[in-house]
Coordinates of C-alpha atoms in Angstrom, one line a residue:
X1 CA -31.2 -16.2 21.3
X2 CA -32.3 -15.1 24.5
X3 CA -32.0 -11.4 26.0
X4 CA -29.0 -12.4 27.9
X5 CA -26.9 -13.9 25.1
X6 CA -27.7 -10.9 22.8
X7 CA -26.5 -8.9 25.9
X8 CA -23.3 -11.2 26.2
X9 CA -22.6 -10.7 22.5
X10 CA -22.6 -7.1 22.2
X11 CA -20.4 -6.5 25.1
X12 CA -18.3 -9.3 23.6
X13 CA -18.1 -7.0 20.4
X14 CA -17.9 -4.0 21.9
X15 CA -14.6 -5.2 23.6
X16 CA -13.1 -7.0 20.9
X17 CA -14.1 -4.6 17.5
X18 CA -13.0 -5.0 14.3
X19 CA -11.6 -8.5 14.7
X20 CA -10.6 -10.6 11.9
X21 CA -13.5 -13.3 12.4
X22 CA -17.0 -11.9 11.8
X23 CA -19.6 -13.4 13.0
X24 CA -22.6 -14.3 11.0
X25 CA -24.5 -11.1 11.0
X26 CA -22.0 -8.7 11.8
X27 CA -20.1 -6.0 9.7
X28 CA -16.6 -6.1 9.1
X29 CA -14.8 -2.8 8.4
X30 CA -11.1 -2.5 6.9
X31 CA -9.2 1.1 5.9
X32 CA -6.6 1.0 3.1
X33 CA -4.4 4.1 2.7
X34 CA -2.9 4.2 -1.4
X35 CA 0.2 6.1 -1.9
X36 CA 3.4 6.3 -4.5
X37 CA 4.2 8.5 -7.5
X38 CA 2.8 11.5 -8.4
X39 CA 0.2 10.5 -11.7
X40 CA 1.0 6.7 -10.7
X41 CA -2.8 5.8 -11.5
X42 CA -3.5 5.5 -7.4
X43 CA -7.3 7.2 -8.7
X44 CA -7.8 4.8 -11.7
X45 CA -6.9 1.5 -9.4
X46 CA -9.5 2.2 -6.6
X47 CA -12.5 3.1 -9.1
X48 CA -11.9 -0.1 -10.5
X49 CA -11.8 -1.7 -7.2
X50 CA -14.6 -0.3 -6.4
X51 CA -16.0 -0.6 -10.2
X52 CA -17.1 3.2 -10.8
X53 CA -17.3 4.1 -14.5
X54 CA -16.0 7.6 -13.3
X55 CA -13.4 8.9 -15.1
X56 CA -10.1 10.1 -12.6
X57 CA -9.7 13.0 -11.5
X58 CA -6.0 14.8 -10.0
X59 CA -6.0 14.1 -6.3
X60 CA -5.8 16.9 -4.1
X61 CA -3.7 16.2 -1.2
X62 CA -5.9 13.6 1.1
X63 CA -9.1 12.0 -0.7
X64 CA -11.5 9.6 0.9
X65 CA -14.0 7.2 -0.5
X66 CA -15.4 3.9 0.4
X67 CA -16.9 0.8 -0.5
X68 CA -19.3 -1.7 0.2
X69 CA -19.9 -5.6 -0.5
X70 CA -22.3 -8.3 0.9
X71 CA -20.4 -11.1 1.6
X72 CA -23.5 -13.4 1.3
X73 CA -27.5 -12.6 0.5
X74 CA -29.1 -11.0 3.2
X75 CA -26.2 -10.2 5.0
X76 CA -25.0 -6.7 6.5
X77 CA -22.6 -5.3 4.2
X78 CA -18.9 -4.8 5.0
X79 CA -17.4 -1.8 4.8
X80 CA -14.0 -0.8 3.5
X81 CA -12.4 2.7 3.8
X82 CA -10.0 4.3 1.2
X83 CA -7.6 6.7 1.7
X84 CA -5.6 8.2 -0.9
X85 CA -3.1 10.5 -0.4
X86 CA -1.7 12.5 -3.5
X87 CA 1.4 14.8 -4.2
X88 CA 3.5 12.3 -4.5
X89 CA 6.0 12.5 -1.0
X90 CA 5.8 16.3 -1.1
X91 CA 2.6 15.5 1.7
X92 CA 3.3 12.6 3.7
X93 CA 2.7 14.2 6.8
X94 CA -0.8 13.7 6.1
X95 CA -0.9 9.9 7.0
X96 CA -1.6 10.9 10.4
X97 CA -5.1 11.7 9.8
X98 CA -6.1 8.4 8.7
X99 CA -3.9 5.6 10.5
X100 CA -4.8 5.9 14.1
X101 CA -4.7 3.8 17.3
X102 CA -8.0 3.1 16.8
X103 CA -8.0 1.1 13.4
X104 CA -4.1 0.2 13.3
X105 CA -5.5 -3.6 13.4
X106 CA -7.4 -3.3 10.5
X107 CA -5.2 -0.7 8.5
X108 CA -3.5 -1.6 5.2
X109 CA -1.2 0.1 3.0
X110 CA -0.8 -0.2 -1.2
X111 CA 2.1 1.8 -2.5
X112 CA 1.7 2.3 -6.0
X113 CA 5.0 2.7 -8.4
X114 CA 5.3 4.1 -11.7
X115 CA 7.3 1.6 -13.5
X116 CA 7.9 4.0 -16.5
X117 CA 9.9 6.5 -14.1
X118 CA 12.6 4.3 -12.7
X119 CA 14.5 6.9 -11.6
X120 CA 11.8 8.0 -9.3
X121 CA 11.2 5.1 -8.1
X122 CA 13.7 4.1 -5.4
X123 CA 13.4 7.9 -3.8
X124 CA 9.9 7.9 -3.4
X125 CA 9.1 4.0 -2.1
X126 CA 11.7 4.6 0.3
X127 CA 10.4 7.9 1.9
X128 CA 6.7 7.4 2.0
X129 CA 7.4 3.4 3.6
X130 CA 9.8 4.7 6.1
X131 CA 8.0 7.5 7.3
X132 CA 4.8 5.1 7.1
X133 CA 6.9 2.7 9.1
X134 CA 7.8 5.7 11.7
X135 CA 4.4 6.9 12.2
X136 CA 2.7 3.0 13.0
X137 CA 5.9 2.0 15.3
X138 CA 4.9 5.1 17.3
X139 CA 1.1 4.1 17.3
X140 CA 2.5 0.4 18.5
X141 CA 4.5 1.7 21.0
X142 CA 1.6 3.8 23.1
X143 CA -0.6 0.8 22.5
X144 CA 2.0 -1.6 24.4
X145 CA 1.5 0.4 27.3
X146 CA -2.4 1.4 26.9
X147 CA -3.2 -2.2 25.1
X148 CA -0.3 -4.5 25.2
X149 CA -2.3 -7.7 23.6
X150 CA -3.6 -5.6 20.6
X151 CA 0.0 -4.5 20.1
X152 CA 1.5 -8.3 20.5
X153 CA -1.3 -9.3 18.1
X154 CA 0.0 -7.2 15.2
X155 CA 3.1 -7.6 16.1
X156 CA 2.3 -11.5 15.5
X157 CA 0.6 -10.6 12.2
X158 CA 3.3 -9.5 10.3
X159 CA 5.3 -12.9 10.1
X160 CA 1.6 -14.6 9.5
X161 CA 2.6 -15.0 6.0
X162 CA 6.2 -16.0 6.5
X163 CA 5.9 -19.8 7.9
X164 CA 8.8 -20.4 10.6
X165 CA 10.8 -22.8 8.1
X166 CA 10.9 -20.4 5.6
X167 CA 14.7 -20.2 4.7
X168 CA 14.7 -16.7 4.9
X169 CA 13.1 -15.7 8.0
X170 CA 16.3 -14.5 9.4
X171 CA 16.9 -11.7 6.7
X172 CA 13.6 -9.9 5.9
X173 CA 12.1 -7.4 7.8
X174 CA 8.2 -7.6 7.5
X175 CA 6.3 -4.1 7.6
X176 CA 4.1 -3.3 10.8
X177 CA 0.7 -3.4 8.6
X178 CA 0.2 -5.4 5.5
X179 CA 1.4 -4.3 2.6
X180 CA 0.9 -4.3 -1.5
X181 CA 3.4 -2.7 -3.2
X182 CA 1.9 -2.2 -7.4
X183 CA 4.3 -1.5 -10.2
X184 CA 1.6 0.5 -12.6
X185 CA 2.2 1.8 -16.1
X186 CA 3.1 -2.0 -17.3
X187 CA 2.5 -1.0 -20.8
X188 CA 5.2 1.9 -20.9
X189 CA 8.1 -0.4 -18.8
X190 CA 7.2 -3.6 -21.4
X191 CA 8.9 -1.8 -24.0
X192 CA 11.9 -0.7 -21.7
X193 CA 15.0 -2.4 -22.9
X194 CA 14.8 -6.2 -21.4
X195 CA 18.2 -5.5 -19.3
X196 CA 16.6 -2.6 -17.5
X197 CA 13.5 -4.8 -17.0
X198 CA 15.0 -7.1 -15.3
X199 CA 16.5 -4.6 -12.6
X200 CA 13.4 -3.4 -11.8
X201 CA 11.8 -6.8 -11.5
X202 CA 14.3 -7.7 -9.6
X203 CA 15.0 -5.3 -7.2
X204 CA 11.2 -4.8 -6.4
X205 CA 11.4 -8.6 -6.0
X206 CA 13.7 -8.5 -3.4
X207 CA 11.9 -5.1 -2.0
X208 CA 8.7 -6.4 -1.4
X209 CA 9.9 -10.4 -0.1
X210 CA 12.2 -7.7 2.6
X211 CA 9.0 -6.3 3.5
X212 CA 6.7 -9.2 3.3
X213 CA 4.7 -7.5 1.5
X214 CA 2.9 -8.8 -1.8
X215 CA 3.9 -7.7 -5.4
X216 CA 1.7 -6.9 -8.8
X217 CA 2.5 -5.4 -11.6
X218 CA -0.3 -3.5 -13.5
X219 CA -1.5 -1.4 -16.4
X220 CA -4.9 0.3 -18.1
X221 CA -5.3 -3.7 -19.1
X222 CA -8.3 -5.2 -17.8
X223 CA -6.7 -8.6 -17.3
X224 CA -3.6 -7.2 -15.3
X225 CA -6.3 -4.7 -13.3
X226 CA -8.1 -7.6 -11.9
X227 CA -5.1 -9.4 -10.4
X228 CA -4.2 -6.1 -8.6
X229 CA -8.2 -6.1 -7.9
X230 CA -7.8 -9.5 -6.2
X231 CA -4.9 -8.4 -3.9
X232 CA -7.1 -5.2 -3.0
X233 CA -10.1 -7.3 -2.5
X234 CA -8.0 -9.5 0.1
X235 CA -7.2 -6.8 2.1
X236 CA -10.7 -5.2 1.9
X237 CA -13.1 -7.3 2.2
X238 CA -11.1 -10.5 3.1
X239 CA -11.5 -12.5 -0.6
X240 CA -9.0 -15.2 -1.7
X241 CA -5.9 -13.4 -3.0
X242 CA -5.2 -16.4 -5.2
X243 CA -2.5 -18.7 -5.0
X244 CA -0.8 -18.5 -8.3
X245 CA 2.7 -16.5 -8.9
X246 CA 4.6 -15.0 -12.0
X247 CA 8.0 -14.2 -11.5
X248 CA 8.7 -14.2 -15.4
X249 CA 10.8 -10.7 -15.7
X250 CA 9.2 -10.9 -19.2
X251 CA 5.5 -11.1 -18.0
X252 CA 4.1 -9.0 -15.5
X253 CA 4.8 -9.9 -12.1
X254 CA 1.9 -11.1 -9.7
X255 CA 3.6 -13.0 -5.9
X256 CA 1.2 -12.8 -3.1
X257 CA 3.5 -12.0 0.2
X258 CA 5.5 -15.0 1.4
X259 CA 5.6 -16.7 -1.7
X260 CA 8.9 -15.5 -2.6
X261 CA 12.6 -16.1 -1.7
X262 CA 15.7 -14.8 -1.8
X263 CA 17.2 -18.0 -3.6
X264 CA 14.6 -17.3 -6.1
X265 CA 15.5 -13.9 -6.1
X266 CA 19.1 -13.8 -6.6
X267 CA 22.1 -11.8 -5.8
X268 CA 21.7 -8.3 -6.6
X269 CA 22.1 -7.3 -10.5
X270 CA 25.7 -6.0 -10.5
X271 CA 29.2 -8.0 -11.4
X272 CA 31.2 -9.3 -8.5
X273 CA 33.8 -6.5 -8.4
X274 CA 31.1 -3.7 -8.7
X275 CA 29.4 -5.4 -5.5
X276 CA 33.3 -5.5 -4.1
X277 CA 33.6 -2.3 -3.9
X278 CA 30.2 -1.3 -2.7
X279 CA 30.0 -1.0 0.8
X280 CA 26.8 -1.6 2.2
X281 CA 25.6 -2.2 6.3
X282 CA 22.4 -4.1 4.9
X283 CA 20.9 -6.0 2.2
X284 CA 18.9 -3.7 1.7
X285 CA 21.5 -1.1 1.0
X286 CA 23.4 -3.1 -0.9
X287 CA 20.6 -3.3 -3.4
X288 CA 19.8 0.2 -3.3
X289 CA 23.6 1.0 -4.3
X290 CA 23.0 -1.6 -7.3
X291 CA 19.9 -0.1 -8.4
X292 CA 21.2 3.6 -8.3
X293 CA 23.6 2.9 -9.9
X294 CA 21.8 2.2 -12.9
X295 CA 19.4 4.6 -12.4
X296 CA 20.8 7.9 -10.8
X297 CA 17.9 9.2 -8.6
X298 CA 16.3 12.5 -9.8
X299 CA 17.1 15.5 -7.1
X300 CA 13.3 16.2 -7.8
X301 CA 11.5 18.4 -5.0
X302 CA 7.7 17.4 -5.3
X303 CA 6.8 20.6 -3.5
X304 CA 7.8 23.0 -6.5
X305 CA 5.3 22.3 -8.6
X306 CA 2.1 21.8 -5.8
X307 CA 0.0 24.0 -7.1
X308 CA -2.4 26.7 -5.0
X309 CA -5.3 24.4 -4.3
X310 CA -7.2 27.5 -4.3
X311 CA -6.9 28.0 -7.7
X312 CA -7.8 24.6 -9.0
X313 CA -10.8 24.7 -11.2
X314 CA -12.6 21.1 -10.0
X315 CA -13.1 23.0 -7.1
X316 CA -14.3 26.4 -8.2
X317 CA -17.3 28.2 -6.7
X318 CA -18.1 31.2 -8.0
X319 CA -19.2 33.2 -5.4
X320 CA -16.8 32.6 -3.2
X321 CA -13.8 33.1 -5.8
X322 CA -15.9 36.4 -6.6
X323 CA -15.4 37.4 -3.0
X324 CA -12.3 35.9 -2.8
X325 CA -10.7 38.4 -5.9
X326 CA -12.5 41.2 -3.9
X327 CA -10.1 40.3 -0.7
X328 CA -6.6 39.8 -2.4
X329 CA -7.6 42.7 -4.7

């Protein structure tokens, strides 16, 4: 290359960052954010992601790592951030820090469910993806008037998975970013009686088709960690996601986004005159109704038991507590 196509190609870059195709030579950078229950195994997921032998430790309200992987010999390696944010929903405000206007195009969420707490589970998906959803429709909505072509572009995104013929594109309502949604704790739910099982299934079937978003189901098993390793991988580093799908309510579910539908799905697991009389503005409602009905949402309050971070002993210096006793005392 000449001086002047170098030249060309780094103002080419510098105007067009982090976009999907590389080129040959060039680093690719991607930022995930993990969130769901409190102890859902967020920690033990990315370390094997990112295949540390470290053994997990409680997170403390927002942690940050990252990874790196060489797509090819002798090539720069890409770069992929993680975020994790812990405390259960008790700390969601925090997902300002790390989903910005500056990386919203190459920003991707995993919400990780703890399938052996169902009644859990419907309260806290709900209020860490709609305030997720709150804070990124703001970000889209100051970038349509500072950068309205980056803002139609991930607007475009979200159906990329979803083809036009798709018999339900009418009646789901993709998320702003892509999305995994992981059921851990798959060895705990497998002994759940099968009737329960198959309301979970099913409703985070239907959940995750709504929001376009792809759907595993994991546990401490190695074989069921590297299928939620592949989906991770896909949004990290852009590796194949794989193209095969488990809907079995029996076996663990693995259905990469788009690969579902809602005839597959079914109507919501309730008799005709229980869905009679539930009154419902949405789908999405309607199956909430179902699924609370069967599982009565805990009135748990995440902030009652987030403890003093100052007196947690991973992080314990002594001569700073030393002075630190002195003060209160």
């Amino acid at each position: 290359d000449t001086l002047w196509d170098l030249a060309i190609a780094e103002v080419e870059k510098r105007e067009n960052p982090d976009d999907d195709y590389v080129k040959p030579g060039e680093v690719w950078e991607k930022s995930i954010l993990f969130m769901g229950n409190k102890n859902g195994g967020k920690t033990t997921i990315i370390l094997r992601c990112l295949e540390r032998e470290e053994s997990p430790k409680p997170t403390l309200a927002l942690e940050y790592t990252f990874g790196r992987r060489a797509r090819r010999h002798n090539t720069p390696k890409d770069v992929a951030h993680f975020w994790e944010l812990g405390g259960g929903t008790s700390l969601v405000e925090l997902i300002r820090i790390p989903i910005t206007s500056h990386n919203i195009r190459s920003f991707a969420v995993v919400l990780v469910l703890d399938l052996s707490k169902p009644n859990e589970l419907w309260t806290t998906m709900e209020s860490l993806l709609q305030l997720t959803r709150n804070h990124v429709n703001k970000i889209l909505t100051k970038l349509e008037k500072t950068n309205p072509e980056v803002a139609a572009e991930i607007k475009q995104r979200q159906w990329n998975d979803l083809q036009r013929d798709h018999p339900d594109y009418a009646l789901v309502d993709p998320f702003p970013i892509p999305l995994v949604i992981i059921g851990s704790k798959y060895d705990i739910f497998h002994e759940f009686d099968s009737e329960m099982r198959k309301i979970i299934s099913k409703t985070l079937r239907f959940v995750s088709h709504y929001y376009g978003a792809s759907l595993v189901f994991t546990s401490k098993s190695e074989a069921l960690l590297l299928k939620a390793r592949a989906l991770i991988n896909h949004l990290a580093f852009g590796y194949d996601k794989g193209k095969s799908v488990s809907v079995d309510p029996s076996k663990p579910l693995f259905i990469p986004a788009g690969l579902d539908s809602m005839s597959q799905i079914g109507p919501p697991p309730a008799s005709d005159s229980d869905l009679g009389k539930m009154r419902a503005n949405t789908p999405l409602e309607l199956w909430k109704k179902v699924f609370e009905k069967t599982f009565p949402p805990k009135s748990f309050c995440d902030l009652q038991d987030t403890k003093d971070p100052a007196q947690d002993s991973q992080y314990a210096e002594y001569e700073v507590d030393v002075m630190r006793a002195q003060k209160n005392q």
